[in-house]
CSV table of C-alpha atoms in Angstrom, one decimal:
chain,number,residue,atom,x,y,z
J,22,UNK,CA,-18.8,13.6,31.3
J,23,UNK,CA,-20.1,10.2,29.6
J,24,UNK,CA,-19.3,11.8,26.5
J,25,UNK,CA,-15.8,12.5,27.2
J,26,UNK,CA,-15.4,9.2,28.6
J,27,UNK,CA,-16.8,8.1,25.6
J,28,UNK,CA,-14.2,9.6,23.2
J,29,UNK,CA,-11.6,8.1,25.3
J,30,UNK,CA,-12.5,4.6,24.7
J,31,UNK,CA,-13.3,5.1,21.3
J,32,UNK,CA,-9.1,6.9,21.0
J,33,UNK,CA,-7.7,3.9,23.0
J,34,UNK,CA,-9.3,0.9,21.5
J,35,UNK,CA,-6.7,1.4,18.4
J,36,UNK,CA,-3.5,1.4,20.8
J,37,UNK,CA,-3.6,-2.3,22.1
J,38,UNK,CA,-5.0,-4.5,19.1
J,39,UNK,CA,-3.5,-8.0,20.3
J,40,UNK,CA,-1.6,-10.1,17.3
J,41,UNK,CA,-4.6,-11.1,15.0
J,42,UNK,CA,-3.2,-11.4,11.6
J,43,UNK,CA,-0.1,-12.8,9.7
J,44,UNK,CA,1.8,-12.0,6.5
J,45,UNK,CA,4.3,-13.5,4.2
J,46,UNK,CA,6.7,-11.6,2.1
J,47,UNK,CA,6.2,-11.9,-1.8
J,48,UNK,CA,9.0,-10.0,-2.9
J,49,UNK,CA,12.5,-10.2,-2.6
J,50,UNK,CA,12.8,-8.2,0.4
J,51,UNK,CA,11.4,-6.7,2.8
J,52,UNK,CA,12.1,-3.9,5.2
J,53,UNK,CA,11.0,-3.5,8.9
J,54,UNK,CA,10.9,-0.2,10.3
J,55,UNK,CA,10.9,2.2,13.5
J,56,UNK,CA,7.7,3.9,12.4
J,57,UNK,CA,6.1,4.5,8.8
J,58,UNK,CA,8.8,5.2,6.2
J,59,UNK,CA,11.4,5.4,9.4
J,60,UNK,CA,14.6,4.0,10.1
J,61,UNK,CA,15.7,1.0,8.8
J,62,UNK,CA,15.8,-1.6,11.5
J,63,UNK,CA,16.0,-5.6,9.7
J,64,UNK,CA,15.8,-7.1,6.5
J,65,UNK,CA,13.3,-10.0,5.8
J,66,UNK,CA,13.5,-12.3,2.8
J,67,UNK,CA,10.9,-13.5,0.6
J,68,UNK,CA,9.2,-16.6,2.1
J,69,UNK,CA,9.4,-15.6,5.3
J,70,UNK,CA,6.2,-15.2,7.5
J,71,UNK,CA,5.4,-12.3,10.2
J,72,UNK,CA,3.1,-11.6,12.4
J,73,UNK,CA,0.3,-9.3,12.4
J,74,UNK,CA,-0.9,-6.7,15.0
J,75,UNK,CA,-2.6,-3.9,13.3
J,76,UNK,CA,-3.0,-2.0,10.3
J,77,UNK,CA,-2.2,1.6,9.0
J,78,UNK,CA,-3.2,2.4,6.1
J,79,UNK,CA,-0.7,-0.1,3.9
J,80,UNK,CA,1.9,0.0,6.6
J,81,UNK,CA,1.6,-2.7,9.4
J,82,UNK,CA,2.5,-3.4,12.5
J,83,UNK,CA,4.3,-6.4,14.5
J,84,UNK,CA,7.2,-6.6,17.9
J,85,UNK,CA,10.0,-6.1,15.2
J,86,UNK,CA,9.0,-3.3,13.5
J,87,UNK,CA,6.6,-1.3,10.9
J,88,UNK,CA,6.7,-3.3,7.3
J,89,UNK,CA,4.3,-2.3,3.8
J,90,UNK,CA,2.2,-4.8,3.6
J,91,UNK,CA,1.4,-4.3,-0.4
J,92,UNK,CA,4.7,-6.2,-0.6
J,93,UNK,CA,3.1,-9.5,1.3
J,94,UNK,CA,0.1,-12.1,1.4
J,95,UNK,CA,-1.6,-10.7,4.6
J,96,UNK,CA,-4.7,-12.0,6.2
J,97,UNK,CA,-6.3,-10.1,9.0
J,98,UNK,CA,-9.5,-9.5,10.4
J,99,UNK,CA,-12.0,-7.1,8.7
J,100,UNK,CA,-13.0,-6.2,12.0
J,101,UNK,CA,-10.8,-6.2,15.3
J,102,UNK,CA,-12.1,-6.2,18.8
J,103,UNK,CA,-9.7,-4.1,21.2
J,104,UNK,CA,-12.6,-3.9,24.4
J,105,UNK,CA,-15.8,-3.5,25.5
J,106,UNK,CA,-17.9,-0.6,27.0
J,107,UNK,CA,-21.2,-0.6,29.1
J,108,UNK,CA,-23.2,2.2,28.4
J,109,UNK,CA,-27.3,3.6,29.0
J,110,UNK,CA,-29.4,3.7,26.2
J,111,UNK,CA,-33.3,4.7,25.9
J,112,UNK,CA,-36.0,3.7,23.9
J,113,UNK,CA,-38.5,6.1,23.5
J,114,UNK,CA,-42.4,5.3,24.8
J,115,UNK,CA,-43.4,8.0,22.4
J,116,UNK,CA,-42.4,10.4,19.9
J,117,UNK,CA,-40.3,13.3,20.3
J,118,UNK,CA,-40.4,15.9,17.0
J,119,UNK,CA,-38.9,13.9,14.1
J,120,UNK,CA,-37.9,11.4,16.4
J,121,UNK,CA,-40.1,8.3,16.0
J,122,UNK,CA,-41.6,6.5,19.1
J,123,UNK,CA,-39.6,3.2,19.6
J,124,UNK,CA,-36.6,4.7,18.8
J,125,UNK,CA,-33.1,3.4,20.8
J,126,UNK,CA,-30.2,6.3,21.3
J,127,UNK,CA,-27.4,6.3,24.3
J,128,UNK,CA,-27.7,8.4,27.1
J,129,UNK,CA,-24.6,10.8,27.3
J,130,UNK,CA,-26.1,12.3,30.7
J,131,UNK,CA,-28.9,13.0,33.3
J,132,UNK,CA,-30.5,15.3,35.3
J,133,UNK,CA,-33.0,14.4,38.3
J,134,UNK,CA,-35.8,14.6,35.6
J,135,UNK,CA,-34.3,14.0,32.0
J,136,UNK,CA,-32.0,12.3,30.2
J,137,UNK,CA,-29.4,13.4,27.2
J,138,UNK,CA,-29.9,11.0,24.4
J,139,UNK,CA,-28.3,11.3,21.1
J,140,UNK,CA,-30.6,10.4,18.5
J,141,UNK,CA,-29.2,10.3,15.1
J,142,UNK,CA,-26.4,12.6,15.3
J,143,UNK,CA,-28.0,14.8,18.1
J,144,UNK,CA,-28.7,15.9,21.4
J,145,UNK,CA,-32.2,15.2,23.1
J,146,UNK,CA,-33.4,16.1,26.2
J,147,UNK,CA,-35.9,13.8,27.2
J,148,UNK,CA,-38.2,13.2,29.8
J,149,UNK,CA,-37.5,10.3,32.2
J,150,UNK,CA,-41.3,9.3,32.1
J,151,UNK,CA,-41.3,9.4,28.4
J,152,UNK,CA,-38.4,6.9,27.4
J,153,UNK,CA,-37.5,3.0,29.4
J,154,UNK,CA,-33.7,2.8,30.0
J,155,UNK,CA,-31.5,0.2,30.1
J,156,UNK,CA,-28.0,-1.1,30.0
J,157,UNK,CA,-26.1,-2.8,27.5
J,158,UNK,CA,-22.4,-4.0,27.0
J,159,UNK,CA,-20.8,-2.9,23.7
J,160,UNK,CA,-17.9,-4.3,21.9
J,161,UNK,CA,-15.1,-1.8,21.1
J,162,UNK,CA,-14.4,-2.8,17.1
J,163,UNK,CA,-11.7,-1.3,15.1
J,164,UNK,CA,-12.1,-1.4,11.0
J,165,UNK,CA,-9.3,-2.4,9.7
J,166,UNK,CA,-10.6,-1.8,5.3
J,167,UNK,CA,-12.2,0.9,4.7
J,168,UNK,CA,-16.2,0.2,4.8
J,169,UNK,CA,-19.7,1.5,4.6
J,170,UNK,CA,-22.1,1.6,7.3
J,171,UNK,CA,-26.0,1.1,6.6
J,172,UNK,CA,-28.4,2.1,8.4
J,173,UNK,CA,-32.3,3.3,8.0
J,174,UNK,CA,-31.6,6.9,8.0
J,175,UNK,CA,-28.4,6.4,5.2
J,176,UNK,CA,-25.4,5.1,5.0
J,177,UNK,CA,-22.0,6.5,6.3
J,178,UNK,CA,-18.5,5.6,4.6
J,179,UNK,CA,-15.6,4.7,7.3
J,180,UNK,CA,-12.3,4.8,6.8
J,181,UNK,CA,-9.7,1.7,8.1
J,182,UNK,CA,-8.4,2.6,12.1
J,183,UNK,CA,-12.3,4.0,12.6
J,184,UNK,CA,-13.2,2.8,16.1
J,185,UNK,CA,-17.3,1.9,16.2
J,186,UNK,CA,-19.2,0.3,19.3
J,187,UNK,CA,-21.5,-2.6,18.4
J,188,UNK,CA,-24.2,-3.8,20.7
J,189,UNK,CA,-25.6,-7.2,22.2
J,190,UNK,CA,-27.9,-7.7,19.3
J,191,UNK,CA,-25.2,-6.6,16.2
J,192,UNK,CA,-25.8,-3.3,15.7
J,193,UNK,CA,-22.8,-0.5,15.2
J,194,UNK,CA,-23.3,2.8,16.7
J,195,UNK,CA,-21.2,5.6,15.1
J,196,UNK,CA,-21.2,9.5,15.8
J,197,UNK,CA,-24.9,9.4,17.5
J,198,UNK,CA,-26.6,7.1,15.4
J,199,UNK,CA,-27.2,3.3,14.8
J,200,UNK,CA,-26.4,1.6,11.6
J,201,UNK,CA,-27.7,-2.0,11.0
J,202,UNK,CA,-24.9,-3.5,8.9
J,203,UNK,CA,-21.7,-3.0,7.4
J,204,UNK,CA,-20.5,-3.6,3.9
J,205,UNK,CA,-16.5,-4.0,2.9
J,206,UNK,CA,-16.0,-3.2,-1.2
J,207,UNK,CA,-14.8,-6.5,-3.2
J,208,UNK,CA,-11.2,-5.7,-3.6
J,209,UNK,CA,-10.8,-5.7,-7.9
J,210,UNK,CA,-7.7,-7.4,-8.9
J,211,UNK,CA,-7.7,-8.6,-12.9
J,212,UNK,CA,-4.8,-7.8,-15.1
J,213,UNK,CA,-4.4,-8.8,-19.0
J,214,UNK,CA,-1.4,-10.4,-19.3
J,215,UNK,CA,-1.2,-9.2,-23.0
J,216,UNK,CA,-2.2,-5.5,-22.1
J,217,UNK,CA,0.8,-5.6,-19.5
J,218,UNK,CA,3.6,-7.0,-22.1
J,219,UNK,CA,2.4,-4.6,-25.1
J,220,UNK,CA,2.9,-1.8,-22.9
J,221,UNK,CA,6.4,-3.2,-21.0
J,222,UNK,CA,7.1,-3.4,-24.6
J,223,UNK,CA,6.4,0.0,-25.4
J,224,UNK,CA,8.0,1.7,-22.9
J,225,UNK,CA,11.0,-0.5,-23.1
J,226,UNK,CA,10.9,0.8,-27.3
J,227,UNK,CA,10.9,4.9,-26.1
J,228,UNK,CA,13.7,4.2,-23.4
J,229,UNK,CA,16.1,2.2,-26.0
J,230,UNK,CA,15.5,4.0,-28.7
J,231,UNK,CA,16.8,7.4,-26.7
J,232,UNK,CA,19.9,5.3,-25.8
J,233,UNK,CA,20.7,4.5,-29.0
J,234,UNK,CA,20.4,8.0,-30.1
J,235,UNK,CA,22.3,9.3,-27.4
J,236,UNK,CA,25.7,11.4,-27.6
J,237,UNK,CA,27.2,8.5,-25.3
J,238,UNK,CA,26.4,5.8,-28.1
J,239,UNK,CA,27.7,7.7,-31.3
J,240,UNK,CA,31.2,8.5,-29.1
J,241,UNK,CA,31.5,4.7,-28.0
J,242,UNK,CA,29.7,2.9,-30.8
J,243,UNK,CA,27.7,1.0,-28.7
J,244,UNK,CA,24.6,1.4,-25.8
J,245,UNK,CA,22.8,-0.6,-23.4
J,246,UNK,CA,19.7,-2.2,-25.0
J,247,UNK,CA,17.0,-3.3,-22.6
J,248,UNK,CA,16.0,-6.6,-24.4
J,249,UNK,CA,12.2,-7.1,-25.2
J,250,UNK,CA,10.0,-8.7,-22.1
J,251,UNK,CA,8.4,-12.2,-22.9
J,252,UNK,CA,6.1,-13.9,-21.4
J,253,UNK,CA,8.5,-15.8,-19.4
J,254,UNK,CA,9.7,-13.0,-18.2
J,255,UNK,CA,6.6,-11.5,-16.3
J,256,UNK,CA,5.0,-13.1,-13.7
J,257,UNK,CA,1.7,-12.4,-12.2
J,258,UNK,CA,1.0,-13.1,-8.5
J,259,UNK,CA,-2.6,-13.0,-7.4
J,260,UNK,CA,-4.0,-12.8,-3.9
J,261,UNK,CA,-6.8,-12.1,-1.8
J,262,UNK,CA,-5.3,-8.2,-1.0
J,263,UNK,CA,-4.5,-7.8,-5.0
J,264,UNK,CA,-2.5,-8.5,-7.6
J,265,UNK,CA,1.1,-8.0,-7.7
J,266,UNK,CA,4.2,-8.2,-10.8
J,267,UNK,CA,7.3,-9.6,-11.1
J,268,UNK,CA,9.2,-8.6,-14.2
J,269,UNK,CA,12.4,-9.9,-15.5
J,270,UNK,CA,14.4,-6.7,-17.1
J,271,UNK,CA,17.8,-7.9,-19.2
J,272,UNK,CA,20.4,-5.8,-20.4
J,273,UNK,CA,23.3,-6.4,-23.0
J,274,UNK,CA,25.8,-4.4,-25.2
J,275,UNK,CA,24.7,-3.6,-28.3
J,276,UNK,CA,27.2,-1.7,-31.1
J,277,UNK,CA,24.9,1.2,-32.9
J,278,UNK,CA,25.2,-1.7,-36.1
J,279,UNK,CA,22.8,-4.0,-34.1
J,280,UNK,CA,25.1,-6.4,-33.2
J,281,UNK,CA,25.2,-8.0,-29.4
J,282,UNK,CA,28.5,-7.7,-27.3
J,283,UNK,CA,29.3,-10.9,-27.2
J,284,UNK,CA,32.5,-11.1,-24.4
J,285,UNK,CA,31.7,-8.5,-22.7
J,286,UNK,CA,30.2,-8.0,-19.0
J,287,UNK,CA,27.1,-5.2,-19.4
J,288,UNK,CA,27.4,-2.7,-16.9
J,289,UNK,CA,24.9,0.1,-16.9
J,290,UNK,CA,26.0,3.7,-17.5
J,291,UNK,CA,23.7,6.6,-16.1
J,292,UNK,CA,21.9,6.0,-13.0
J,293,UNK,CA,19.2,8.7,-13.0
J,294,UNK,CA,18.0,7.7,-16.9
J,295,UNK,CA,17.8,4.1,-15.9
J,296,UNK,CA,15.7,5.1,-12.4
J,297,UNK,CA,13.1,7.3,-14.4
J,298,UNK,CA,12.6,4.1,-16.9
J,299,UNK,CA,11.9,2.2,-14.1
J,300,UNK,CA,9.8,4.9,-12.5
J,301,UNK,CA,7.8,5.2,-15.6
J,302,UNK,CA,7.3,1.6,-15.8
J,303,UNK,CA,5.9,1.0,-12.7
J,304,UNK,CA,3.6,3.9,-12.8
J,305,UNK,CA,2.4,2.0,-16.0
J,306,UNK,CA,1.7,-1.1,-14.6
J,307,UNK,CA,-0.3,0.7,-11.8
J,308,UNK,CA,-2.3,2.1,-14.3
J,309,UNK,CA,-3.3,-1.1,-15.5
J,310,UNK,CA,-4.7,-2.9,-12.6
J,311,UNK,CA,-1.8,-4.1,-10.7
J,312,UNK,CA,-2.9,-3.1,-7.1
J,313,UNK,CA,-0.3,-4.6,-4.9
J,314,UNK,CA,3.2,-4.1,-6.1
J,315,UNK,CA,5.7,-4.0,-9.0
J,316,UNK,CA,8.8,-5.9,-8.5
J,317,UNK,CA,12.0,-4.8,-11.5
J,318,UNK,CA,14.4,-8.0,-11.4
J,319,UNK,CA,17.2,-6.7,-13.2
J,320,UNK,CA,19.6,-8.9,-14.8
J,321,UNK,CA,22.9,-8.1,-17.1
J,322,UNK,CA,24.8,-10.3,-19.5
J,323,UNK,CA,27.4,-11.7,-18.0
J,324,UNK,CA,30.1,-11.9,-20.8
J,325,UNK,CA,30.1,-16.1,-21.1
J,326,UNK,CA,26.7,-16.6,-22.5
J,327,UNK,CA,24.3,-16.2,-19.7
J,328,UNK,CA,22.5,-13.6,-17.5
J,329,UNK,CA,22.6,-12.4,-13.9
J,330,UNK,CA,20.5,-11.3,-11.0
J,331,UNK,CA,21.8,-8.2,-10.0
J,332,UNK,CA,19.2,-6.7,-7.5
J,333,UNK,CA,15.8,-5.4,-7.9
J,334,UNK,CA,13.5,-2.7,-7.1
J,335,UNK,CA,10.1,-3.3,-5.7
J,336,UNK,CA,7.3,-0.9,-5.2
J,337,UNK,CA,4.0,-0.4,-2.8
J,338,UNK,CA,0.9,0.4,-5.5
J,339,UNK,CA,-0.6,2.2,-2.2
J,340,UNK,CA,2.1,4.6,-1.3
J,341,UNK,CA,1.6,5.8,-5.0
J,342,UNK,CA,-1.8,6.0,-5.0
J,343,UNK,CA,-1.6,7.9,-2.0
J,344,UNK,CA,1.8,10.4,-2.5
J,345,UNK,CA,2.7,9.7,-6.0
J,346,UNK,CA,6.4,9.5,-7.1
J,347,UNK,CA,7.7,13.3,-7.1
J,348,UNK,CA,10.6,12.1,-9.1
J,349,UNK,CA,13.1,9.2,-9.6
J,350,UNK,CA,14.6,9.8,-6.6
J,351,UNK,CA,11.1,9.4,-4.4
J,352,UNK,CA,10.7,6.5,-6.4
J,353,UNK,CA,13.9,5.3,-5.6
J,354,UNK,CA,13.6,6.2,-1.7
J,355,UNK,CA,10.3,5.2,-1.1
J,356,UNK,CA,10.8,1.1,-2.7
J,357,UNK,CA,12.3,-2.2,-1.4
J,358,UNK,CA,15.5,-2.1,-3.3
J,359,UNK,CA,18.9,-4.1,-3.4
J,360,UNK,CA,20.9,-3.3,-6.6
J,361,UNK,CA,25.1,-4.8,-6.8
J,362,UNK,CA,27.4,-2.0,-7.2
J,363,UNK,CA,28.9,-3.8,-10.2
J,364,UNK,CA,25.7,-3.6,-11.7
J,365,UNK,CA,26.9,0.0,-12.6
J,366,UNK,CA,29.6,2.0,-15.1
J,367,UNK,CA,30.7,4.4,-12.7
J,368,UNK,CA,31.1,4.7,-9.0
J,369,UNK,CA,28.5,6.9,-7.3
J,370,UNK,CA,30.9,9.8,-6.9
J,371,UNK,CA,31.2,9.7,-10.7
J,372,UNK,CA,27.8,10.0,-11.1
J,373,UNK,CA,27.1,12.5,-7.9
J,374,UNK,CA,29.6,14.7,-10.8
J,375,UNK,CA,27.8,13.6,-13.9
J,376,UNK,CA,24.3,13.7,-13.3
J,377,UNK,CA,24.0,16.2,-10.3
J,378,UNK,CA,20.8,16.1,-7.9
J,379,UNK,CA,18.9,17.1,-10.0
J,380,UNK,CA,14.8,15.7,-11.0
């Protein structure tokens, strides 16, 4: 019976964290939903702060909705206290097999002459004349980072939403044993700069160099470059939960001589080849030590000399690390995007003929 009423404090103490934590949106925007990758219920800009009740995984929590929090500067606490529990321990007066005399477990249960202690991981019974009980009240503490506990007979890794009780003196108690401490892992965010613009670079090389080639190009004489990526044109966005990108993508007209279209709008033509660029890009900058996000601002010449913002497309470094991008179209489903219509050649039924649904 005190074991099941155990477990049951241990399941609820994740269902009413109180708001402990804020965030503020780094990227363009932001999406609040039902649940998890659910319905769409409001849009938040950048700027814009939220509060924080709990964490899941990279997804969390406030009255409005479910948001990713790889796309904001989030602070919340490593640990979160959501109760308290009394429970009957007992210290043994003498050894008991492998079980050293001094030794602290909880009671789970009693009988007229024994008690059921669990000693590191297991069940004991032991004499009531060979152990002193007594009471204490323990604080019901949710991880919210994934951790390690360490104790004198090892050390246990945790996962974030674990539930652990911790005593009067500081001490965690996890699945039948006590652990002195826990540890969080530094969070590693370093990026080179020059690392991450060689291989922009390089990508950008392969994916306009199979534009120029095309059968589109030679029939129309010209194709969409993707111009290089300068310095100016990345920005790197550092913060205590990891490092994030912002990166400035331009397109123009180019005729198959080399020469830039000069008075003309550029309007991009296929959809799916301009999603898997992106795709591959971001994957790239993942594999480089970006551990937060990868924002695409994508912006078109404008036929009069300049450039314009026509949307972007932001991703969560987590949701890849955990699920991976099946195809362009995952990629496309599961990121912050908000791309004009006029950014594009064709109308979406056009391409729906074109390209098909296909990967």
């Amino acid at each position: 019976m005190r074991k099941a009423i155990l477990a049951l404090a241990l399941t609820a103490a994740t269902s009413y964290a109180a708001s402990a934590g804020s965030a503020t949106v780094l990227t363009n925007q932001l999406s609040l939903r039902s649940y998890p990758n659910g319905e769409l219920t409001e849009t938040v800009e950048s700027g814009q702060s939220l509060e924080l009740s709990s964490l899941f995984n990279f997804w969390g929590l406030n009255e409005k909705g479910w948001f990713g929090v790889d796309y904001t500067e989030f602070s919340f606490p490593k640990l979160l206290k959501t109760g308290s529990i009394e429970l009957k321990l007992c210290t043994l007066n003498e050894s008991l097999g492998t079980v050293k005399e001094g030794t602290t477990g909880v009671v789970a249960g009693e009988t007229e002459d024994y008690y059921e202690v669990a000693f590191g991981g297991k069940l004991y019974r032991v004499p009531k004349s060979s152990c002193t009980p007594f009471s204490d009240t323990f604080s019901i503490e949710v991880v919210n980072f994934k951790a390690t506990l360490k104790g004198p007979e090892g050390n246990r890794d945790v996962p974030s939403g674990t539930a652990l009780l911790q005593d009067s003196s500081g001490r965690f108690f996890f699945k039948g044993r006590f652990y002195n401490s826990i540890e969080f892992p530094q969070l590693k965010g370093e990026v080179d700069r020059e690392i991450l613009l060689k291989e922009i670079n390089r990508i950008i090389d392969i994916f306009n160099s199979a534009k120029f080639s095309s059968p589109l190009a030679d029939r129309l004489g010209y194709y969409v470059k993707t111009l290089p990526v300068r310095n100016e044109d990345l920005r790197i966005v550092k913060t205590p939960n990891g490092v994030g990108v912002f990166v400035k993508l331009k397109y123009r007209f180019f005729t198959k001589e080399g020469k830039p279209i000069d008075d003309r709008k550029t309007r991009l033509f296929l959809k799916r080849s301009n999603f898997i660029f992106w795709k591959n890009l971001t994957q790239e900058l993942f594999g480089l030590g970006v551990n937060k996000f990868v924002e695409l601002d994508i912006y078109r010449f404008n036929g009069s000399g300049g450039y314009e913002n026509c949307g972007f497309v932001a991703s969560s470094y987590h949701f890849y690390r955990l699920y991976g991008f099946k195809n362009w179209r995952d990629f496309i489903d599961h990121s912050e995007s908000n791309l004009s219509e006029d950014l594009w050649f064709f109308a979406d039924q056009v391409y729906e003929r074109v390209e098909g649904n296909g990967d």
